[in-house]
Amino acid sequence: MLLGLSIVLGFASIGFLCWLLFLCALYAAPLFVAAMVCTMLYDHAMMSGTHAILAGIAAGIMVLVSGQAILASSRDPALRVTVSTLLALPAALAGFGTALGLCGMGEMSAIPTYLFATFGALCVGGAAWARLCGIQPA
């Protein structure tokens, strides 16, 4: 009874985490930019910790708003594909890392682990790219 419940809850939790990963994949690029700006400003002693965090949050918000504004206002397909790809690449890297971490919990050899991780990167990056391409210009 408890073994069956733990298997069902294990599958449900993995499904929930995958759903959360697909849902939050659009915000990978702004989060990446925010973290890099915050780290750079703090490491080079340009700002204190609080100011570096606030500047990083502002940079992430600017990336998110400018990317969505370009996608919502531009009708040029080349520009839309370029912006969508640039915003979806960090999501693909996050999918690769997540799938690699999940596969690393088991006893798999290196080749299947990296194949599954590549498949995870394609799935998460493709889902983020498809959601970004779905933003219609006004």
PDB file of C-alpha atoms in Angstrom:
ATOM      1  CA  MET A   1       0.000   0.000   0.000  1.00  0.00           C
ATOM      2  CA  LEU A   2       2.669   2.521   1.015  1.00  0.00           C
ATOM      3  CA  LEU A   3       4.971   1.391  -1.780  1.00  0.00           C
ATOM      4  CA  GLY A   4       2.251   2.004  -4.360  1.00  0.00           C
ATOM      5  CA  LEU A   5       1.448   5.385  -2.843  1.00  0.00           C
ATOM      6  CA  SER A   6       5.102   6.417  -2.929  1.00  0.00           C
ATOM      7  CA  ILE A   7       5.394   5.413  -6.593  1.00  0.00           C
ATOM      8  CA  VAL A   8       2.280   7.378  -7.516  1.00  0.00           C
ATOM      9  CA  LEU A   9       3.409  10.421  -5.523  1.00  0.00           C
ATOM     10  CA  GLY A  10       6.886  10.153  -7.070  1.00  0.00           C
ATOM     11  CA  PHE A  11       5.458  10.252 -10.579  1.00  0.00           C
ATOM     12  CA  ALA A  12       3.114  13.083  -9.610  1.00  0.00           C
ATOM     13  CA  SER A  13       5.966  15.136  -8.169  1.00  0.00           C
ATOM     14  CA  ILE A  14       8.135  14.612 -11.259  1.00  0.00           C
ATOM     15  CA  GLY A  15       5.188  15.615 -13.432  1.00  0.00           C
ATOM     16  CA  PHE A  16       4.595  18.723 -11.311  1.00  0.00           C
ATOM     17  CA  LEU A  17       8.253  19.736 -11.540  1.00  0.00           C
ATOM     18  CA  CYS A  18       8.269  19.241 -15.321  1.00  0.00           C
ATOM     19  CA  TRP A  19       5.083  21.326 -15.627  1.00  0.00           C
ATOM     20  CA  LEU A  20       6.693  24.032 -13.492  1.00  0.00           C
ATOM     21  CA  LEU A  21       9.841  23.928 -15.642  1.00  0.00           C
ATOM     22  CA  PHE A  22       7.815  24.343 -18.847  1.00  0.00           C
ATOM     23  CA  LEU A  23       5.759  27.140 -17.280  1.00  0.00           C
ATOM     24  CA  CYS A  24       8.764  29.105 -16.019  1.00  0.00           C
ATOM     25  CA  ALA A  25      10.945  28.520 -19.095  1.00  0.00           C
ATOM     26  CA  LEU A  26      10.002  31.901 -20.551  1.00  0.00           C
ATOM     27  CA  TYR A  27      11.629  33.666 -17.629  1.00  0.00           C
ATOM     28  CA  ALA A  28      15.010  31.938 -17.910  1.00  0.00           C
ATOM     29  CA  ALA A  29      16.641  34.684 -19.999  1.00  0.00           C
ATOM     30  CA  PRO A  30      15.592  37.601 -17.737  1.00  0.00           C
ATOM     31  CA  LEU A  31      16.615  35.624 -14.663  1.00  0.00           C
ATOM     32  CA  PHE A  32      19.983  34.812 -16.246  1.00  0.00           C
ATOM     33  CA  VAL A  33      20.587  38.478 -17.108  1.00  0.00           C
ATOM     34  CA  ALA A  34      19.525  39.581 -13.625  1.00  0.00           C
ATOM     35  CA  ALA A  35      21.875  37.098 -11.970  1.00  0.00           C
ATOM     36  CA  MET A  36      24.817  38.038 -14.184  1.00  0.00           C
ATOM     37  CA  VAL A  37      24.350  41.790 -13.682  1.00  0.00           C
ATOM     38  CA  CYS A  38      23.993  41.347  -9.929  1.00  0.00           C
ATOM     39  CA  THR A  39      27.077  39.128  -9.716  1.00  0.00           C
ATOM     40  CA  MET A  40      29.182  41.400 -11.901  1.00  0.00           C
ATOM     41  CA  LEU A  41      28.274  44.561  -9.988  1.00  0.00           C
ATOM     42  CA  TYR A  42      28.840  42.946  -6.609  1.00  0.00           C
ATOM     43  CA  ASP A  43      32.068  41.099  -7.494  1.00  0.00           C
ATOM     44  CA  HIS A  44      33.735  44.157  -8.967  1.00  0.00           C
ATOM     45  CA  ALA A  45      32.864  46.200  -5.849  1.00  0.00           C
ATOM     46  CA  MET A  46      30.834  48.665  -7.875  1.00  0.00           C
ATOM     47  CA  MET A  47      27.792  48.445  -5.597  1.00  0.00           C
ATOM     48  CA  SER A  48      26.770  47.078  -2.243  1.00  0.00           C
ATOM     49  CA  GLY A  49      24.768  43.867  -2.028  1.00  0.00           C
ATOM     50  CA  THR A  50      21.332  45.474  -1.879  1.00  0.00           C
ATOM     51  CA  HIS A  51      22.042  47.894  -4.706  1.00  0.00           C
ATOM     52  CA  ALA A  52      23.501  45.130  -6.882  1.00  0.00           C
ATOM     53  CA  ILE A  53      20.388  42.998  -6.320  1.00  0.00           C
ATOM     54  CA  LEU A  54      18.107  45.904  -7.213  1.00  0.00           C
ATOM     55  CA  ALA A  55      20.149  46.681 -10.342  1.00  0.00           C
ATOM     56  CA  GLY A  56      20.007  43.007 -11.352  1.00  0.00           C
ATOM     57  CA  ILE A  57      16.236  42.919 -10.900  1.00  0.00           C
ATOM     58  CA  ALA A  58      15.915  46.088 -12.988  1.00  0.00           C
ATOM     59  CA  ALA A  59      18.072  44.580 -15.753  1.00  0.00           C
ATOM     60  CA  GLY A  60      15.995  41.383 -15.776  1.00  0.00           C
ATOM     61  CA  ILE A  61      12.759  43.363 -15.985  1.00  0.00           C
ATOM     62  CA  MET A  62      14.178  45.422 -18.848  1.00  0.00           C
ATOM     63  CA  VAL A  63      15.103  42.270 -20.788  1.00  0.00           C
ATOM     64  CA  LEU A  64      11.655  40.768 -20.233  1.00  0.00           C
ATOM     65  CA  VAL A  65       9.745  43.921 -21.164  1.00  0.00           C
ATOM     66  CA  SER A  66      11.900  44.760 -24.183  1.00  0.00           C
ATOM     67  CA  GLY A  67      11.713  41.196 -25.534  1.00  0.00           C
ATOM     68  CA  GLN A  68       7.956  41.063 -25.187  1.00  0.00           C
ATOM     69  CA  ALA A  69       7.595  44.561 -26.658  1.00  0.00           C
ATOM     70  CA  ILE A  70       9.645  43.594 -29.701  1.00  0.00           C
ATOM     71  CA  LEU A  71       7.613  40.435 -30.189  1.00  0.00           C
ATOM     72  CA  ALA A  72       4.319  42.260 -29.714  1.00  0.00           C
ATOM     73  CA  SER A  73       5.107  45.142 -32.071  1.00  0.00           C
ATOM     74  CA  SER A  74       7.266  43.699 -34.852  1.00  0.00           C
ATOM     75  CA  ARG A  75       5.917  42.031 -37.954  1.00  0.00           C
ATOM     76  CA  ASP A  76       9.362  41.177 -39.371  1.00  0.00           C
ATOM     77  CA  PRO A  77       9.707  37.381 -39.215  1.00  0.00           C
ATOM     78  CA  ALA A  78      13.506  37.431 -39.032  1.00  0.00           C
ATOM     79  CA  LEU A  79      13.502  39.768 -36.037  1.00  0.00           C
ATOM     80  CA  ARG A  80      10.783  37.748 -34.302  1.00  0.00           C
ATOM     81  CA  VAL A  81      12.654  34.459 -34.807  1.00  0.00           C
ATOM     82  CA  THR A  82      15.921  36.007 -33.608  1.00  0.00           C
ATOM     83  CA  VAL A  83      14.404  37.485 -30.443  1.00  0.00           C
ATOM     84  CA  SER A  84      12.447  34.298 -29.716  1.00  0.00           C
ATOM     85  CA  THR A  85      15.582  32.197 -30.154  1.00  0.00           C
ATOM     86  CA  LEU A  86      17.658  34.468 -27.911  1.00  0.00           C
ATOM     87  CA  LEU A  87      15.008  34.293 -25.190  1.00  0.00           C
ATOM     88  CA  ALA A  88      14.551  30.510 -25.553  1.00  0.00           C
ATOM     89  CA  LEU A  89      18.245  29.502 -25.439  1.00  0.00           C
ATOM     90  CA  PRO A  90      18.598  29.911 -21.648  1.00  0.00           C
ATOM     91  CA  ALA A  91      15.411  27.867 -21.265  1.00  0.00           C
ATOM     92  CA  ALA A  92      17.001  25.088 -23.315  1.00  0.00           C
ATOM     93  CA  LEU A  93      20.078  25.212 -21.094  1.00  0.00           C
ATOM     94  CA  ALA A  94      17.850  24.978 -18.031  1.00  0.00           C
ATOM     95  CA  GLY A  95      16.078  21.971 -19.554  1.00  0.00           C
ATOM     96  CA  PHE A  96      19.420  20.325 -20.272  1.00  0.00           C
ATOM     97  CA  GLY A  97      20.590  20.843 -16.706  1.00  0.00           C
ATOM     98  CA  THR A  98      17.331  19.610 -15.220  1.00  0.00           C
ATOM     99  CA  ALA A  99      17.220  16.469 -17.352  1.00  0.00           C
ATOM    100  CA  LEU A 100      20.892  15.806 -16.673  1.00  0.00           C
ATOM    101  CA  GLY A 101      20.299  16.140 -12.942  1.00  0.00           C
ATOM    102  CA  LEU A 102      17.283  13.828 -13.021  1.00  0.00           C
ATOM    103  CA  CYS A 103      19.162  11.237 -15.061  1.00  0.00           C
ATOM    104  CA  GLY A 104      22.157  11.555 -12.757  1.00  0.00           C
ATOM    105  CA  MET A 105      20.073  10.262  -9.851  1.00  0.00           C
ATOM    106  CA  GLY A 106      19.845   6.870 -11.510  1.00  0.00           C
ATOM    107  CA  GLU A 107      22.539   4.418 -12.477  1.00  0.00           C
ATOM    108  CA  MET A 108      22.860   5.294 -16.167  1.00  0.00           C
ATOM    109  CA  SER A 109      25.975   5.410 -18.261  1.00  0.00           C
ATOM    110  CA  ALA A 110      27.133   8.672 -19.795  1.00  0.00           C
ATOM    111  CA  ILE A 111      25.766   8.254 -23.321  1.00  0.00           C
ATOM    112  CA  PRO A 112      22.077   7.666 -22.413  1.00  0.00           C
ATOM    113  CA  THR A 113      22.297  10.374 -19.764  1.00  0.00           C
ATOM    114  CA  TYR A 114      23.442  12.980 -22.280  1.00  0.00           C
ATOM    115  CA  LEU A 115      20.916  11.761 -24.854  1.00  0.00           C
ATOM    116  CA  PHE A 116      18.086  12.227 -22.353  1.00  0.00           C
ATOM    117  CA  ALA A 117      19.506  15.604 -21.311  1.00  0.00           C
ATOM    118  CA  THR A 118      19.643  16.719 -24.955  1.00  0.00           C
ATOM    119  CA  PHE A 119      16.054  15.565 -25.422  1.00  0.00           C
ATOM    120  CA  GLY A 120      15.064  17.546 -22.320  1.00  0.00           C
ATOM    121  CA  ALA A 121      16.815  20.639 -23.686  1.00  0.00           C
ATOM    122  CA  LEU A 122      14.994  20.298 -27.000  1.00  0.00           C
ATOM    123  CA  CYS A 123      11.629  19.845 -25.278  1.00  0.00           C
ATOM    124  CA  VAL A 124      11.960  22.764 -22.857  1.00  0.00           C
ATOM    125  CA  GLY A 125      13.626  25.097 -25.364  1.00  0.00           C
ATOM    126  CA  GLY A 126      11.087  24.181 -28.030  1.00  0.00           C
ATOM    127  CA  ALA A 127       8.179  24.785 -25.670  1.00  0.00           C
ATOM    128  CA  ALA A 128       9.563  28.186 -24.664  1.00  0.00           C
ATOM    129  CA  TRP A 129      10.240  29.094 -28.296  1.00  0.00           C
ATOM    130  CA  ALA A 130       6.725  28.054 -29.336  1.00  0.00           C
ATOM    131  CA  ARG A 131       5.161  30.139 -26.542  1.00  0.00           C
ATOM    132  CA  LEU A 132       7.283  33.137 -27.538  1.00  0.00           C
ATOM    133  CA  CYS A 133       6.383  32.759 -31.200  1.00  0.00           C
ATOM    134  CA  GLY A 134       2.730  32.664 -30.162  1.00  0.00           C
ATOM    135  CA  ILE A 135       2.848  36.331 -29.130  1.00  0.00           C
ATOM    136  CA  GLN A 136       0.994  38.063 -31.962  1.00  0.00           C
ATOM    137  CA  PRO A 137       1.900  41.574 -33.094  1.00  0.00           C
ATOM    138  CA  ALA A 138      -0.747  44.203 -32.542  1.00  0.00           C
TER     139      ALA A 138
END
